[in-house]
Coordinates of N, CA and C and ligand atoms in Angstrom, one line a residue:
M1 N 0.5 19.9 10.9 CA 1.9 19.8 10.3 C 2.6 18.6 11.0
G2 N 3.2 17.5 10.5 CA 3.8 16.3 11.1 C 5.3 17.0 11.4
I3 N 5.9 16.2 12.3 CA 7.3 16.3 12.6 C 8.2 15.4 11.6
L4 N 7.3 14.6 11.0 CA 8.2 13.6 10.2 C 8.1 14.3 8.7
D5 N 9.4 14.6 8.1 CA 9.3 15.2 6.8 C 9.2 14.2 5.6
I6 N 8.2 13.5 5.5 CA 7.9 12.7 4.4 C 6.8 13.4 3.6
D7 N 7.2 13.8 2.4 CA 6.1 14.5 1.7 C 5.1 13.6 0.9
I8 N 4.0 14.0 0.6 CA 3.0 13.4 -0.4 C 3.2 14.1 -1.6
P9 N 4.0 13.6 -2.6 CA 4.2 14.3 -3.9 C 2.9 14.2 -4.7
A10 N 3.0 14.9 -5.8 CA 1.8 14.9 -6.8 C 1.7 13.4 -7.2
W11 N 2.6 12.7 -7.4 CA 2.4 11.3 -7.7 C 3.8 10.6 -7.3
S12 N 3.7 9.3 -7.2 CA 4.8 8.5 -6.8 C 4.3 7.1 -7.0
I13 N 5.4 6.2 -6.9 CA 5.1 4.8 -6.8 C 5.8 4.4 -5.3
D14 N 5.2 4.0 -4.3 CA 5.8 3.8 -3.2 C 5.6 2.3 -2.8
L15 N 6.7 1.6 -2.4 CA 6.6 0.3 -2.0 C 6.8 0.2 -0.5
I16 N 5.8 -0.4 0.3 CA 6.1 -0.5 1.7 C 6.1 -2.1 2.0
Y17 N 7.4 -2.6 2.6 CA 7.4 -4.0 2.9 C 8.1 -4.3 4.1
G18 N 8.0 -5.4 4.7 CA 8.5 -5.8 5.9 C 7.7 -7.0 6.4
N19 N 8.4 -7.7 7.3 CA 7.7 -8.9 8.0 C 6.3 -8.6 8.6
T20 N 5.5 -9.6 8.8 CA 4.2 -9.6 9.3 C 4.4 -8.8 10.7
G21 N 3.4 -7.9 11.0 CA 3.3 -7.2 12.3 C 4.4 -6.1 12.4
S22 N 5.1 -5.8 11.4 CA 6.3 -4.8 11.5 C 5.8 -3.5 11.5
G23 N 4.7 -3.1 11.0 CA 4.1 -1.9 11.0 C 3.7 -1.2 9.6
K24 N 3.8 -2.0 8.6 CA 3.4 -1.6 7.3 C 2.0 -0.8 7.2
S25 N 0.9 -1.5 7.6 CA -0.4 -0.9 7.5 C -0.4 0.4 8.4
Y26 N 0.2 0.3 9.7 CA 0.3 1.4 10.5 C 0.8 2.7 9.7
F27 N 1.8 2.4 9.1 CA 2.6 3.5 8.2 C 1.6 4.0 7.1
A28 N 1.1 3.0 6.4 CA 0.3 3.3 5.1 C -0.8 4.2 5.7
G29 N -1.5 3.8 6.8 CA -2.6 4.7 7.4 C -2.0 6.2 7.7
W30 N -0.8 6.1 8.3 CA -0.1 7.5 8.4 C -0.1 8.3 7.1
L31 N 0.4 7.6 6.1 CA 0.6 8.3 4.8 C -0.9 8.9 4.4
V32 N -1.9 8.0 4.5 CA -3.3 8.3 4.0 C -3.8 9.6 4.9
E33 N -3.5 9.5 6.2 CA -3.6 10.7 7.0 C -3.1 11.9 6.5
Q34 N -1.8 11.9 6.1 CA -1.2 13.1 5.6 C -2.0 13.5 4.3
A35 N -2.3 12.6 3.5 CA -2.8 12.9 2.2 C -4.2 13.6 2.4
W36 N -5.0 13.0 3.5 CA -6.2 13.6 3.9 C -6.1 15.1 4.3
E37 N -5.1 15.3 5.0 CA -4.9 16.6 5.5 C -4.8 17.7 4.4
K38 N -4.1 17.1 3.3 CA -3.9 18.0 2.2 C -5.1 17.9 1.1
G39 N -6.1 17.3 1.5 CA -7.2 17.2 0.7 C -7.1 16.4 -0.6
R40 N -6.2 15.4 -0.6 CA -5.9 14.6 -1.7 C -6.9 13.5 -1.8
R41 N -7.1 13.1 -3.2 CA -8.0 11.9 -3.4 C -7.4 10.6 -3.2
F42 N -8.0 9.6 -2.5 CA -7.4 8.3 -2.4 C -8.3 7.4 -2.4
L43 N -8.0 6.1 -2.6 CA -8.7 4.8 -2.5 C -7.8 3.7 -1.8
I44 N -8.5 3.2 -0.7 CA -7.5 2.1 -0.2 C -8.3 0.7 -0.4
L45 N -7.4 -0.3 -0.8 CA -8.1 -1.5 -1.0 C -7.5 -2.4 0.1
D46 N -8.4 -2.7 1.1 CA -7.8 -3.5 2.2 C -8.3 -4.9 2.0
T47 N -7.4 -5.8 2.6 CA -7.7 -7.3 2.7 C -8.1 -7.7 4.1
K48 N -8.1 -6.9 5.0 CA -8.6 -7.3 6.3 C -9.9 -6.6 6.7
V49 N -10.7 -7.0 7.6 CA -11.9 -6.4 7.9 C -11.9 -5.2 8.7
R50 N -11.1 -5.1 9.6 CA -10.8 -4.0 10.6 C -9.6 -3.0 10.3
N51 N -8.5 -3.6 10.4 CA -7.3 -2.9 10.1 C -7.3 -1.4 9.9
H52 N -7.9 -0.9 8.8 CA -7.9 0.6 8.5 C -9.2 1.3 8.8
L53 N -9.9 0.6 9.6 CA -11.3 1.2 9.8 C -11.3 2.4 10.5
G54 N -10.3 2.8 11.3 CA -10.1 4.0 12.0 C -10.2 5.2 11.0
L55 N -9.6 5.0 9.8 CA -9.6 6.1 8.9 C -10.9 6.6 8.5
V56 N -12.0 5.8 8.6 CA -13.4 6.5 8.4 C -13.6 7.6 9.4
Q57 N -13.0 7.8 10.5 CA -13.2 8.8 11.5 C -12.9 10.1 10.7
L58 N -12.0 10.1 9.6 CA -11.6 11.4 9.0 C -12.8 11.8 8.2
K59 N -13.2 13.1 8.4 CA -14.3 13.6 7.8 C -14.2 13.5 6.2
G60 N -15.2 12.8 5.6 CA -15.4 12.7 4.0 C -15.0 11.5 3.6
V61 N -14.4 10.6 4.4 CA -13.9 9.3 3.8 C -15.2 8.5 3.9
R62 N -15.2 7.8 2.7 CA -16.4 6.9 2.4 C -15.9 5.4 2.5
L63 N -16.8 4.6 3.1 CA -16.5 3.2 3.4 C -17.4 2.3 2.6
L64 N -16.6 1.4 1.9 CA -17.4 0.4 1.0 C -17.0 -1.0 1.7
K65 N -18.1 -1.8 2.2 CA -17.8 -3.1 2.5 C -18.2 -4.0 1.4
I66 N -17.3 -4.9 1.0 CA -17.4 -5.9 0.0 C -18.1 -7.0 0.5
K67 N -19.5 -7.4 0.0 CA -20.2 -8.5 0.4 C -20.3 -9.4 -0.8
V68 N -19.8 -10.7 -0.5 CA -19.8 -11.6 -1.6 C -21.4 -11.8 -2.0
G69 N -21.3 -11.9 -3.5 CA -22.7 -12.0 -4.0 C -23.3 -10.7 -4.5
T70 N -22.8 -9.6 -4.2 CA -23.1 -8.3 -4.5 C -22.5 -7.9 -5.6
R71 N -23.2 -7.3 -6.6 CA -22.5 -6.4 -7.7 C -22.2 -5.1 -7.3
Y72 N -21.1 -4.5 -7.8 CA -20.8 -3.1 -7.4 C -20.6 -2.4 -8.7
N73 N -21.1 -1.0 -8.7 CA -20.8 -0.1 -9.8 C -19.6 0.7 -9.6
W74 N -18.5 0.3 -10.0 CA -17.2 0.9 -9.7 C -17.0 2.3 -10.1
R75 N -17.7 2.6 -11.3 CA -17.8 3.9 -11.9 C -18.4 5.0 -10.8
K76 N -19.4 4.5 -10.2 CA -20.2 5.3 -9.2 C -19.2 5.6 -7.9
L77 N -18.6 4.4 -7.6 CA -17.7 4.5 -6.5 C -16.5 5.5 -6.7
L78 N -16.0 5.4 -7.8 CA -14.9 6.5 -8.1 C -15.4 7.9 -8.1
E79 N -16.7 8.3 -8.1 CA -17.1 9.7 -8.0 C -16.8 10.2 -6.6
F80 N -16.6 9.2 -5.6 CA -16.1 9.7 -4.2 C -14.6 9.9 -4.2
D81 N -14.3 10.9 -3.4 CA -12.9 11.4 -3.6 C -12.0 10.5 -2.6
Q82 N -12.5 10.2 -1.5 CA -11.8 9.5 -0.4 C -12.5 8.3 0.0
V83 N -11.8 7.1 -0.4 CA -12.5 5.8 -0.2 C -11.7 4.8 0.5
L84 N -12.3 4.0 1.5 CA -11.9 2.9 2.0 C -12.7 1.8 1.7
V85 N -12.0 0.7 1.0 CA -12.8 -0.6 0.8 C -12.2 -1.7 1.4
V86 N -13.2 -2.4 2.2 CA -12.8 -3.6 3.0 C -13.7 -4.7 2.8
P87 N -13.3 -5.9 2.9 CA -14.3 -7.1 2.9 C -15.0 -7.3 4.1
T88 N -16.2 -7.8 4.1 CA -16.8 -8.4 5.4 C -16.2 -9.6 5.7
R89 N -16.5 -9.9 7.0 CA -15.8 -11.2 7.6 C -16.4 -12.3 6.6
G90 N -17.7 -12.3 6.4 CA -18.3 -13.5 5.6 C -17.6 -13.5 4.2
T91 N -17.3 -12.4 3.6 CA -16.6 -12.5 2.3 C -15.4 -13.2 2.4
I92 N -14.5 -12.9 3.5 CA -13.3 -13.6 3.8 C -13.5 -15.1 4.1
N93 N -14.5 -15.5 4.7 CA -14.7 -16.8 5.1 C -15.2 -17.6 4.0
R94 N -15.9 -16.9 3.1 CA -16.4 -17.7 1.8 C -15.5 -17.8 0.7
I95 N -14.8 -16.7 0.3 CA -14.0 -16.7 -0.9 C -12.6 -16.4 -0.6
G96 N -12.2 -16.0 0.6 CA -10.9 -15.8 1.1 C -10.2 -14.5 0.4
V97 N -9.1 -14.0 0.8 CA -8.4 -13.0 0.3 C -8.2 -13.1 -1.4
E98 N -7.9 -14.4 -1.7 CA -7.7 -14.7 -3.0 C -9.0 -14.3 -3.9
G99 N -10.0 -14.7 -3.6 CA -11.4 -14.5 -4.3 C -11.7 -13.0 -4.1
L100 N -11.4 -12.4 -3.1 CA -11.7 -10.9 -3.1 C -10.8 -10.2 -4.0
V101 N -9.6 -10.6 -4.0 CA -8.8 -9.8 -5.0 C -9.1 -10.3 -6.6
E102 N -9.4 -11.5 -6.8 CA -9.6 -11.9 -8.3 C -11.0 -11.4 -8.6
Q103 N -12.2 -11.5 -7.8 CA -13.6 -11.1 -8.2 C -13.8 -9.7 -7.9
Y104 N -13.0 -9.0 -7.1 CA -13.7 -7.5 -6.8 C -12.4 -6.6 -7.1
Y105 N -11.3 -6.8 -6.5 CA -10.3 -5.8 -6.5 C -9.7 -5.6 -7.8
K106 N -9.3 -6.7 -8.5 CA -8.7 -6.6 -9.7 C -9.6 -5.8 -10.8
P107 N -10.9 -6.1 -10.9 CA -11.8 -5.3 -11.8 C -11.8 -3.9 -11.3
L108 N -11.8 -3.7 -9.9 CA -11.8 -2.3 -9.6 C -10.6 -1.5 -10.1
L109 N -9.3 -2.2 -9.9 CA -8.2 -1.6 -10.3 C -8.1 -1.3 -11.9
D110 N -8.8 -2.2 -12.5 CA -8.9 -2.0 -14.0 C -9.6 -0.8 -14.2
E111 N -10.7 -0.6 -13.7 CA -11.6 0.5 -13.8 C -10.9 1.9 -13.4
I112 N -10.1 1.7 -12.4 CA -9.3 3.0 -12.0 C -8.4 3.3 -13.1
F113 N -7.7 2.4 -13.6 CA -6.7 2.6 -14.7 C -7.4 3.2 -16.0
R114 N -8.5 2.8 -16.2 CA -9.3 3.3 -17.3 C -9.9 4.7 -17.1
R115 N -10.2 5.0 -16.1 CA -11.1 6.3 -16.0 C -10.6 7.2 -14.9
D116 N -9.8 6.8 -13.9 CA -9.6 7.6 -12.7 C -8.1 8.3 -12.8
R117 N -8.1 9.4 -12.4 CA -6.8 10.1 -12.4 C -6.7 11.0 -11.2
D118 N -5.4 11.3 -10.8 CA -5.3 12.2 -9.6 C -5.7 11.5 -8.4
R119 N -5.3 10.3 -8.1 CA -5.7 9.7 -6.9 C -4.5 8.8 -6.2
I120 N -4.5 8.8 -5.1 CA -3.5 7.7 -4.4 C -4.2 6.4 -4.3
I121 N -3.7 5.3 -4.7 CA -4.3 4.0 -4.6 C -3.4 3.2 -3.7
V122 N -4.0 2.7 -2.5 CA -3.3 1.9 -1.6 C -3.6 0.5 -1.7
V123 N -2.6 -0.4 -2.1 CA -3.0 -1.7 -2.3 C -2.4 -2.7 -1.3
E124 N -3.1 -3.3 -0.4 CA -2.6 -4.0 0.6 C -2.5 -5.6 0.0
E125 N -1.4 -6.2 0.5 CA -1.1 -7.4 0.0 C -0.9 -7.6 -1.5
A126 N -0.1 -6.6 -1.8 CA 0.1 -6.4 -3.4 C 0.6 -7.7 -4.1
H127 N 1.4 -8.6 -3.3 CA 2.0 -9.8 -3.9 C 0.8 -10.7 -4.5
R128 N -0.4 -10.7 -4.1 CA -1.4 -11.5 -4.4 C -2.0 -11.0 -5.8
Y129 N -1.7 -9.9 -6.4 CA -2.1 -9.4 -7.6 C -1.2 -10.0 -8.7
N130 N -0.1 -10.6 -8.3 CA 0.8 -11.2 -9.5 C 0.7 -12.8 -9.6
P131 N 0.6 -13.3 -10.7 CA 0.5 -14.6 -11.0 C 1.7 -15.4 -10.5
S132 N 2.9 -14.8 -10.5 CA 4.0 -15.4 -9.9 C 5.1 -14.4 -9.5
S133 N 6.2 -14.8 -9.0 CA 7.1 -13.8 -8.4 C 7.9 -13.2 -9.8
R134 N 7.7 -13.8 -10.7 CA 8.3 -13.3 -12.1 C 7.5 -12.6 -13.0
R135 N 6.3 -12.9 -12.7 CA 5.2 -12.0 -13.7 C 4.3 -11.1 -12.8
P136 N 4.4 -9.8 -13.2 CA 3.4 -9.0 -12.5 C 2.0 -9.1 -13.0
G137 N 1.1 -8.8 -12.1 CA -0.2 -8.7 -12.5 C -0.6 -7.7 -13.5
K138 N -1.6 -7.9 -14.5 CA -1.8 -6.8 -15.4 C -2.4 -5.6 -14.7
E139 N -3.3 -5.8 -13.8 CA -3.8 -4.7 -13.1 C -2.8 -3.8 -12.2
L140 N -1.8 -4.4 -11.6 CA -0.9 -3.6 -11.0 C 0.2 -3.1 -11.8
E141 N 0.6 -3.8 -12.9 CA 1.6 -3.1 -13.8 C 0.9 -2.1 -14.5
Q142 N -0.2 -1.9 -14.9 CA -1.0 -0.9 -15.5 C -0.9 0.4 -14.5
L143 N -1.2 0.1 -13.3 CA -1.3 1.1 -12.3 C 0.2 1.8 -12.0
F144 N 1.1 0.9 -12.0 CA 2.5 1.5 -11.9 C 2.9 2.2 -13.2
R145 N 2.3 1.8 -14.3 CA 2.7 2.7 -15.5 C 2.0 4.0 -15.4
E146 N 0.7 4.1 -15.1 CA 0.0 5.4 -14.9 C 0.9 6.2 -13.8
G147 N 1.4 5.5 -12.8 CA 2.4 6.3 -11.9 C 3.5 7.0 -12.6
R148 N 4.1 6.3 -13.6 CA 5.3 6.8 -14.2 C 4.8 8.1 -15.0
D149 N 3.6 8.0 -15.5 CA 3.1 9.2 -16.4 C 2.5 10.2 -15.4
G150 N 2.6 10.0 -14.1 CA 2.2 11.0 -13.2 C 0.7 11.2 -13.0
K151 N 0.0 10.2 -13.4 CA -1.6 10.3 -13.4 C -2.1 9.7 -12.2
L152 N -1.6 8.6 -11.6 CA -2.1 7.8 -10.3 C -0.7 7.6 -9.5
Y153 N -1.2 7.6 -8.3 CA -0.1 7.4 -7.3 C -0.3 6.0 -6.6
T154 N 0.6 5.2 -6.6 CA 0.3 3.9 -5.9 C 1.1 3.7 -4.9
V155 N 0.5 3.1 -3.9 CA 1.2 2.6 -2.7 C 0.9 1.1 -2.6
A156 N 2.1 0.3 -2.8 CA 1.9 -1.0 -2.8 C 2.6 -1.6 -1.6
I157 N 1.8 -2.5 -0.9 CA 2.3 -3.1 0.4 C 2.4 -4.6 0.3
T158 N 3.5 -5.1 0.8 CA 3.7 -6.7 0.6 C 4.6 -7.0 1.8
Q159 N 4.3 -8.3 2.4 CA 5.1 -9.0 3.4 C 6.2 -9.9 2.8
S160 N 6.1 -10.1 1.5 CA 7.2 -11.0 0.9 C 7.7 -10.3 -0.3
I161 N 8.7 -9.4 0.0 CA 9.3 -8.7 -1.1 C 10.2 -9.6 -2.0
A162 N 10.7 -10.6 -1.5 CA 11.5 -11.5 -2.4 C 10.6 -12.2 -3.6
D163 N 9.4 -12.2 -3.2 CA 8.4 -12.8 -4.2 C 7.7 -11.7 -5.0
F164 N 8.2 -10.6 -4.9 CA 7.5 -9.5 -5.7 C 8.2 -9.2 -7.1
P165 N 7.5 -9.2 -8.1 CA 8.3 -9.1 -9.3 C 9.3 -8.0 -9.4
K166 N 10.4 -8.3 -9.8 CA 11.6 -7.3 -9.9 C 11.2 -6.1 -10.9
L167 N 10.3 -6.5 -11.9 CA 9.9 -5.4 -12.8 C 9.3 -4.2 -12.1
L168 N 8.5 -4.7 -11.1 CA 7.7 -3.8 -10.3 C 8.5 -3.0 -9.4
F169 N 9.4 -3.8 -8.7 CA 10.3 -3.3 -7.7 C 11.1 -2.2 -8.2
R170 N 11.7 -2.4 -9.4 CA 12.6 -1.4 -9.9 C 11.9 0.0 -10.4
Q171 N 10.6 -0.1 -10.4 CA 9.8 1.0 -10.9 C 9.4 1.9 -9.6
A172 N 9.7 1.4 -8.5 CA 9.3 2.3 -7.2 C 10.1 3.4 -7.1
Q173 N 9.5 4.5 -6.8 CA 10.2 5.8 -6.6 C 10.7 6.0 -5.1
R174 N 9.9 5.2 -4.2 CA 10.4 5.4 -2.9 C 10.0 4.0 -2.3
H175 N 10.9 3.6 -1.2 CA 10.7 2.3 -0.5 C 10.5 2.6 1.0
F176 N 9.6 2.1 1.6 CA 9.5 2.2 3.1 C 9.6 0.9 3.6
I177 N 10.8 0.6 4.3 CA 11.2 -0.9 4.6 C 11.2 -1.1 6.1
F178 N 10.4 -2.0 6.5 CA 10.6 -2.4 8.0 C 11.5 -3.6 8.2
Q179 N 11.5 -3.9 9.4 CA 12.4 -5.1 9.7 C 12.2 -6.2 9.0
H180 N 13.2 -7.0 8.6 CA 13.2 -8.2 7.9 C 14.1 -9.1 8.5
Y181 N 13.6 -10.4 8.7 CA 14.5 -11.5 9.5 C 14.4 -12.7 8.6
V182 N 13.5 -12.8 7.6 CA 13.6 -13.9 6.8 C 14.7 -13.9 5.9
P183 N 15.7 -15.0 5.9 CA 17.0 -14.9 5.5 C 16.9 -14.8 3.9
N184 N 15.9 -15.3 3.3 CA 15.7 -15.1 1.9 C 15.4 -13.6 1.5
D185 N 14.7 -13.0 2.3 CA 14.4 -11.5 2.1 C 15.7 -10.7 2.3
V186 N 16.4 -11.0 3.3 CA 17.5 -10.3 3.6 C 18.6 -10.4 2.6
I187 N 18.8 -11.6 2.1 CA 19.7 -11.8 0.9 C 19.2 -11.0 -0.3
Y188 N 18.1 -11.1 -0.7 CA 17.4 -10.4 -1.8 C 17.7 -8.8 -1.5
L189 N 17.4 -8.2 -0.4 CA 17.5 -6.9 -0.2 C 18.9 -6.4 -0.1
N190 N 19.7 -7.2 0.2 CA 21.2 -6.9 0.1 C 21.7 -6.5 -1.4
R191 N 21.1 -7.3 -2.1 CA 21.5 -7.3 -3.5 C 21.0 -6.0 -4.1
M192 N 19.8 -5.6 -3.6 CA 19.0 -4.4 -4.2 C 19.1 -3.1 -3.6
I193 N 19.5 -3.0 -2.4 CA 19.8 -1.8 -1.6 C 21.0 -1.6 -0.9
P194 N 21.7 -0.5 -1.3 CA 23.0 -0.3 -0.7 C 23.0 -0.4 0.9
G195 N 23.9 -1.0 1.4 CA 24.2 -1.1 2.9 C 22.9 -1.6 3.7
F196 N 22.1 -2.4 3.1 CA 20.8 -2.8 3.6 C 21.0 -3.5 5.0
S197 N 21.9 -4.6 5.0 CA 22.2 -5.4 6.3 C 22.3 -4.6 7.5
E198 N 23.3 -3.6 7.2 CA 23.7 -2.8 8.4 C 22.5 -1.9 8.9
L199 N 21.8 -1.4 8.0 CA 20.6 -0.5 8.4 C 19.5 -1.3 9.0
N200 N 19.2 -2.7 8.5 CA 18.3 -3.6 8.9 C 18.6 -4.0 10.4
D201 N 19.9 -4.1 10.8 CA 20.4 -4.5 12.1 C 20.1 -3.4 13.0
Q202 N 20.1 -2.1 12.6 CA 19.9 -1.0 13.6 C 18.4 -0.7 14.0
L203 N 17.5 -1.4 13.0 CA 16.0 -1.1 13.3 C 15.5 -1.7 14.7
R204 N 14.8 -1.0 15.3 CA 13.9 -1.7 16.5 C 12.6 -1.9 15.6
E205 N 11.8 -2.7 16.5 CA 10.5 -3.1 16.1 C 9.8 -1.7 15.7
H206 N 9.1 -1.7 14.5 CA 8.3 -0.5 13.9 C 9.2 0.6 13.3
D207 N 10.4 0.7 13.5 CA 11.4 1.6 12.9 C 11.3 1.1 11.3
L208 N 11.6 2.2 10.5 CA 11.9 1.8 9.2 C 13.0 2.6 8.3
I209 N 13.1 2.0 7.3 CA 14.2 2.7 6.4 C 13.5 3.2 5.3
E210 N 13.8 4.5 4.9 CA 13.3 5.2 3.8 C 14.4 5.1 2.6
F211 N 14.1 4.4 1.6 CA 15.2 4.3 0.5 C 14.7 4.9 -0.8
I212 N 15.4 5.9 -1.3 CA 15.1 6.6 -2.5 C 16.3 6.2 -3.6
P213 N 15.9 5.3 -4.6 CA 16.8 4.9 -5.6 C 17.6 6.1 -6.2
P214 N 18.8 5.9 -6.7 CA 19.6 4.8 -6.4 C 20.2 4.5 -5.1
N215 N 20.5 5.6 -4.4 CA 21.3 5.2 -3.1 C 21.1 6.1 -1.9
R216 N 19.9 6.8 -1.8 CA 19.5 7.5 -0.6 C 18.9 6.7 0.5
T217 N 19.4 6.5 1.5 CA 18.7 5.8 2.7 C 18.9 6.6 4.0
R218 N 17.8 6.3 4.8 CA 17.9 6.9 6.2 C 16.9 6.1 6.9
I219 N 17.1 6.1 8.3 CA 16.2 5.4 9.2 C 15.2 6.4 9.8
I220 N 13.8 6.0 9.8 CA 12.9 6.8 10.4 C 12.4 6.0 11.7
K221 N 12.5 6.7 12.9 CA 12.2 6.2 14.1 C 10.8 6.0 14.3
R222 N 10.3 5.0 15.0 CA 8.8 4.8 15.1 C 8.1 5.8 16.0
E223 N 9.0 6.6 16.8 CA 8.4 7.7 17.5 C 7.9 8.8 16.6
L224 N 8.5 8.9 15.4 CA 8.0 9.9 14.7 C 6.8 9.7 13.7
V225 N 6.3 8.5 13.8 CA 5.0 8.0 13.0 C 3.9 8.1 14.1
V226 N 3.3 9.1 14.1 CA 2.2 9.1 15.1 C 0.8 9.3 14.3
R227 N 0.0 8.3 14.7 CA -1.3 8.6 14.0 C -2.3 9.2 14.6
R228 N -3.1 9.8 13.7 CA -4.3 10.7 14.5 C -5.6 9.8 14.6
T229 N -5.7 8.7 13.8 CA -6.9 7.8 13.9 C -6.3 6.5 14.4
R230 N -7.2 5.7 15.0 CA -6.8 4.3 15.5 C -6.5 3.3 14.4
H231 N -5.5 2.5 14.7 CA -5.1 1.5 13.9 C -5.6 0.1 14.4
F232 N -6.1 -0.7 13.8 CA -6.7 -2.0 14.3 C -5.8 -3.3 14.0
G233 N -4.6 -3.1 13.4 CA -3.8 -4.1 13.0 C -3.5 -5.2 13.9
Ligands
ATP1 N1 5.3 3.5 14.8 C1 4.5 2.7 15.6 N2 4.2 3.0 16.9 C2 3.5 2.3 17.7 N3 3.0 1.1 17.3 C3 3.0 0.7 16.0 C4 3.8 1.5 15.2 N4 3.8 1.0 13.9 C5 3.2 -0.2 14.2 N5 2.6 -0.3 15.4 C6 1.9 -1.5 16.0 O1 2.3 -2.7 15.6 C7 1.2 -3.6 15.3 C8 1.5 -4.2 13.8 O2 1.3 -3.1 13.0 P1 0.7 -3.3 11.5 O3 -0.7 -3.7 11.5 O4 1.0 -2.1 10.7 O5 1.5 -4.3 10.9 P2 1.8 -5.0 9.3 O6 3.3 -4.8 9.0 O7 0.7 -4.2 8.5 O8 1.4 -6.7 9.7 P3 0.7 -7.6 8.5 O9 1.7 -8.0 7.5 O10 0.4 -8.6 9.4 O11 -0.4 -6.9 7.9 C9 -0.1 -2.8 15.5 O12 -0.5 -3.2 16.7 C10 0.3 -1.3 15.4 O13 -0.4 -0.5 16.2
MG2 MG1 -0.9 -5.0 7.4

């Protein structure tokens, strides 16, 4: 049992955002650890090679490394309950995160939307799934829709919230917000979240704000977010 009282509901749409290095992935990994303890099903789409690798220390977590040029049977993959998907270094060198998302992760999300239920889907660099800041990507929009119907639980992570489509932003059930110092982001969040600036000013590095629309906010101190596995961010 954790000392931090953030629950893992049956379903949700969680958004995690903040500047680079603020603690988004560390916290997402913490959420996954909580889900694992409860025996929940999950799948993480990572865009970094190492980042979440510590999570495979958890018994039963299956690791899939995406190697460019290889074809994958997504249906087979979804037979596993707890999955971490990461690119190899070579994949990133050859096709970049953009290629990884386009060629592998978007088709996988589509397959999840079609067949999978009762699973937490963690999407790193979620802004990359959208064609523009105005238009949500189809795969992400579908996933959020299933979230509203209580079938899939999405955790979307982004470092550029002002560029994240408002249509998706408004659908989030919970927001986990780390420090922001890019003026454009602060202005944007001031419009979207009651009292944002004051809260943001109180945050130390790796502290976060939990925001539950329309107006519930609280600060969560970094000491409360304690990982059981190693984070390589
Ligand atoms: N609550 C915490 N306590 C201690 N260390 C933390 C905490 N949160 C984050 N860190 C450390 O801060 C560093 C950055 O964290 P993390 O990798 O989660 O950043 P990020 O927001 O995901 O960055 P990026 O946008 O670059 O992916 C890591 O070394 C991580 O271990
Ligand atoms: Mg990260």
